[in-house]
């Protein structure tokens, strides 16, 4: 999916910005996905909140420094729209609306037959088929104001935005390329980041339901220089472990509630989640994966990406999202 603000294609960098970090990946090759270069920079608190830019000037200055350090000046860029700014909705429209007319039809029906929780959306669609006089389309929407603000940020630092994407689709591309996906499964993708937990249900490779849990998971996490490496930073927890445990347990319960909602409300008991995919940048992701395996009693998959010729055991989980973004084809 590409929000319809951009066009063009060439060798690009892939950037993911969330409330606490900026990450980039440049691919050496796409199949299999092999990263060429990657890097990250942690952000001060308050620069971005719930996906919305609060201090544009500070963010611009930091991104400008990143571009110089990473040597990606004047490059084309794909970026992720923060999950908190994205919604997925299934919409029924008349069967006689042609494919190239669907966008225009949806715009005309906004606010009357079609209701979104924000004004002036930018969106993309996936056709789900026709039955009788109706056809179903899946609408991915986000407020144009915020998508444009991120595009303006990249333009301000002399990058060229060519595509915006959403995290579930980016991760699913990597999952599918890893030969883990099956059309018969119902997959719950859980992106467990430090500032938000995003969940998306896939049926037959298509995302049909998305929900995110905003949280204050960043509380008591501090940026520190890595021991033995003065050039690398990491997030270190300085609070009470019991408090962190309570936070995680609350999120596990929310994941279970979403699974029950999907099973009993969305699919009327006809379908249920058959597999969970867990990814994210949370520093305790290993423990989180173990907890989910133990508590939710559903098979759990994770992503592993190896870098040929590298001394690293595998590519860091926190960069998987940017890597999956790099698999996107720009129309």
Coordinates of N, CA, C and O in Angstrom, one line a residue, residues 165-231:
X165 N 3.9 3.9 4.2 CA 3.4 2.5 4.4 C 2.9 2.4 5.9 O 3.1 3.3 6.7
X166 N 2.3 1.2 6.2 CA 1.9 1.0 7.6 C 2.7 -0.2 8.1 O 3.0 -1.1 7.3
X167 N 2.9 -0.3 9.4 CA 3.8 -1.3 9.9 C 3.3 -2.7 9.7 O 4.1 -3.6 9.5
X168 N 2.0 -3.0 9.9 CA 1.6 -4.4 9.7 C 2.0 -5.0 8.3 O 2.4 -6.1 8.1
X169 N 1.8 -4.2 7.2 CA 2.1 -4.6 5.9 C 3.6 -4.8 5.7 O 4.0 -5.7 5.0
X170 N 4.4 -3.9 6.3 CA 5.8 -4.0 6.2 C 6.4 -5.3 6.8 O 7.2 -6.0 6.2
X171 N 5.9 -5.5 8.0 CA 6.3 -6.7 8.7 C 5.8 -8.0 8.0 O 6.5 -9.0 7.9
X172 N 4.6 -7.9 7.5 CA 4.0 -9.1 6.8 C 4.8 -9.5 5.6 O 5.0 -10.6 5.2
X173 N 5.3 -8.5 4.9 CA 6.2 -8.7 3.7 C 7.4 -9.6 4.1 O 7.7 -10.5 3.4
X174 N 8.0 -9.2 5.2 CA 9.2 -9.9 5.6 C 8.8 -11.3 6.1 O 9.5 -12.3 5.8
X175 N 7.7 -11.4 6.8 CA 7.2 -12.7 7.3 C 6.9 -13.6 6.1 O 7.2 -14.8 6.1
X176 N 6.2 -13.1 5.1 CA 5.9 -13.9 3.9 C 7.1 -14.3 3.1 O 7.2 -15.4 2.6
X177 N 8.1 -13.4 3.0 CA 9.3 -13.7 2.2 C 10.1 -14.8 3.0 O 10.8 -15.6 2.3
X178 N 9.9 -14.9 4.3 CA 10.6 -15.9 5.1 C 9.9 -17.3 5.0 O 10.3 -18.2 5.7
X179 N 8.9 -17.4 4.1 CA 8.2 -18.7 3.9 C 7.5 -19.2 5.2 O 7.4 -20.4 5.5
X180 N 7.0 -18.2 6.0 CA 6.3 -18.6 7.3 C 4.8 -18.5 7.1 O 4.1 -19.0 7.9
X181 N 4.4 -17.7 6.1 CA 2.9 -17.4 5.9 C 2.2 -18.6 5.2 O 2.7 -19.2 4.3
X182 N 1.0 -18.8 5.6 CA 0.1 -19.8 5.0 C -1.3 -19.1 4.8 O -1.8 -18.5 5.7
X183 N -1.9 -19.3 3.6 CA -3.1 -18.7 3.3 C -4.3 -19.2 4.2 O -5.3 -18.5 4.4
X184 N -4.1 -20.4 4.8 CA -5.2 -21.0 5.6 C -5.2 -20.5 7.0 O -6.1 -20.7 7.8
X185 N -4.1 -19.8 7.4 CA -4.0 -19.4 8.8 C -4.7 -18.0 9.1 O -4.9 -17.3 8.1
X186 N -5.0 -17.8 10.3 CA -5.4 -16.5 10.8 C -4.3 -16.0 11.7 O -4.1 -16.5 12.8
X187 N -3.6 -15.0 11.2 CA -2.4 -14.5 11.9 C -2.7 -13.2 12.6 O -3.2 -12.3 12.1
X188 N -2.2 -13.2 13.9 CA -2.2 -12.0 14.7 C -0.8 -11.5 14.7 O 0.1 -12.1 15.4
X189 N -0.5 -10.4 14.1 CA 0.8 -9.7 14.1 C 0.8 -8.7 15.2 O 0.0 -7.8 15.3
X190 N 1.8 -8.9 16.1 CA 2.0 -8.0 17.3 C 3.3 -7.3 17.2 O 4.4 -7.9 17.2
X191 N 3.3 -6.0 17.0 CA 4.5 -5.1 16.9 C 4.6 -4.5 18.3 O 3.9 -3.6 18.7
X192 N 5.6 -5.1 19.1 CA 5.7 -4.7 20.5 C 6.8 -3.7 20.7 O 8.0 -4.1 21.0
X193 N 6.5 -2.4 20.5 CA 7.5 -1.4 20.6 C 7.5 -0.8 22.0 O 6.6 -1.0 22.8
X194 N 8.5 0.1 22.3 CA 8.6 0.6 23.6 C 7.5 1.7 23.9 O 7.1 1.9 25.0
X195 N 7.0 2.3 22.8 CA 6.0 3.3 23.0 C 4.6 2.9 22.7 O 3.6 3.6 23.0
X196 N 4.4 1.9 21.9 CA 3.0 1.4 21.6 C 3.1 -0.1 21.2 O 4.1 -0.5 20.7
X197 N 2.0 -0.7 21.4 CA 1.9 -2.1 20.9 C 0.7 -2.2 19.9 O -0.4 -1.8 20.2
X198 N 1.1 -2.6 18.7 CA 0.2 -2.6 17.6 C -0.2 -4.0 17.2 O 0.7 -4.9 17.1
X199 N -1.5 -4.3 17.0 CA -1.9 -5.6 16.6 C -2.7 -5.6 15.4 O -3.5 -4.7 15.2
X200 N -2.5 -6.6 14.5 CA -3.3 -6.6 13.2 C -3.6 -8.1 12.9 O -2.7 -8.9 13.0
X201 N -4.8 -8.3 12.5 CA -5.2 -9.7 12.2 C -5.2 -9.8 10.6 O -5.7 -9.0 9.9
X202 N -4.6 -10.9 10.2 CA -4.5 -11.2 8.7 C -5.3 -12.4 8.4 O -5.1 -13.4 9.1
X203 N -6.1 -12.3 7.4 CA -6.8 -13.5 6.8 C -6.4 -13.6 5.4 O -6.5 -12.6 4.6
X204 N -5.9 -14.8 5.0 CA -5.5 -15.0 3.6 C -4.6 -13.9 3.1 O -4.8 -13.4 2.0
X205 N -3.6 -13.6 3.9 CA -2.6 -12.6 3.6 C -3.1 -11.1 3.6 O -2.3 -10.2 3.2
X206 N -4.3 -10.9 4.0 CA -4.9 -9.5 3.9 C -5.2 -9.1 5.4 O -5.8 -9.8 6.1
X207 N -4.7 -7.9 5.7 CA -5.0 -7.3 7.1 C -6.5 -6.9 7.1 O -7.0 -6.1 6.3
X208 N -7.2 -7.4 8.1 CA -8.7 -7.1 8.2 C -9.1 -6.3 9.4 O -10.1 -5.8 9.5
X209 N -8.2 -6.3 10.4 CA -8.5 -5.6 11.6 C -7.2 -5.1 12.3 O -6.3 -5.9 12.4
X210 N -7.2 -3.9 12.8 CA -6.0 -3.4 13.4 C -6.4 -2.6 14.7 O -7.4 -1.9 14.7
X211 N -5.6 -2.7 15.7 CA -5.8 -2.0 16.9 C -4.4 -1.7 17.6 O -3.5 -2.6 17.5
X212 N -4.2 -0.6 18.2 CA -3.0 -0.3 18.9 C -3.3 0.0 20.3 O -4.4 0.6 20.7
X213 N -2.4 -0.3 21.2 CA -2.5 0.0 22.6 C -1.5 1.1 22.9 O -0.2 0.8 23.1
X214 N -1.9 2.4 23.1 CA -0.9 3.4 23.5 C -0.6 3.1 24.9 O -1.5 2.7 25.7
X215 N 0.6 3.4 25.3 CA 0.9 3.1 26.7 C 2.1 3.9 27.1 O 2.8 4.6 26.3
X216 N 2.4 3.9 28.4 CA 3.6 4.7 28.9 C 4.7 3.7 29.2 O 5.3 3.7 30.2
X217 N 4.9 2.8 28.2 CA 6.0 1.8 28.4 C 7.4 2.4 28.4 O 8.3 1.8 28.9
X218 N 7.5 3.7 27.9 CA 8.8 4.4 27.9 C 9.2 4.8 29.3 O 10.3 5.2 29.6
X219 N 8.2 4.9 30.2 CA 8.5 5.4 31.6 C 9.5 4.6 32.2 O 9.5 3.3 32.2
X220 N 10.5 5.2 32.8 CA 11.6 4.6 33.5 C 12.7 3.9 32.6 O 13.6 3.3 33.1
X221 N 12.5 4.1 31.3 CA 13.5 3.6 30.4 C 14.4 4.8 30.0 O 13.9 5.9 29.6
X222 N 15.7 4.7 30.1 CA 16.6 5.7 29.9 C 17.7 5.3 28.8 O 18.0 4.1 28.7
X223 N 18.1 6.3 28.0 CA 19.1 6.0 27.0 C 20.5 6.1 27.7 O 20.9 7.0 28.3
X224 N 21.3 5.0 27.5 CA 22.6 4.9 28.1 C 23.6 4.5 27.0 O 23.2 3.8 26.0
X225 N 24.8 4.8 27.2 CA 25.9 4.3 26.3 C 26.2 2.9 26.6 O 26.2 2.5 27.8
X226 N 26.3 2.1 25.6 CA 26.5 0.6 25.8 C 27.8 0.4 26.4 O 28.8 1.1 26.1
X227 N 27.9 -0.6 27.3 CA 29.1 -0.9 28.0 C 30.1 -1.5 27.0 O 29.8 -2.4 26.2
X228 N 31.3 -0.9 27.0 CA 32.4 -1.4 26.1 C 32.3 -0.9 24.7 O 33.1 -1.2 23.9
X229 N 31.3 0.0 24.5 CA 31.2 0.6 23.1 C 30.7 2.0 23.3 O 29.5 2.2 23.4
X230 N 31.6 2.9 23.2 CA 31.3 4.3 23.4 C 30.5 4.9 22.3 O 30.0 6.1 22.4
X231 N 30.3 4.2 21.2 CA 29.6 4.8 20.0 C 28.2 4.3 19.9 O 27.4 4.7 19.0

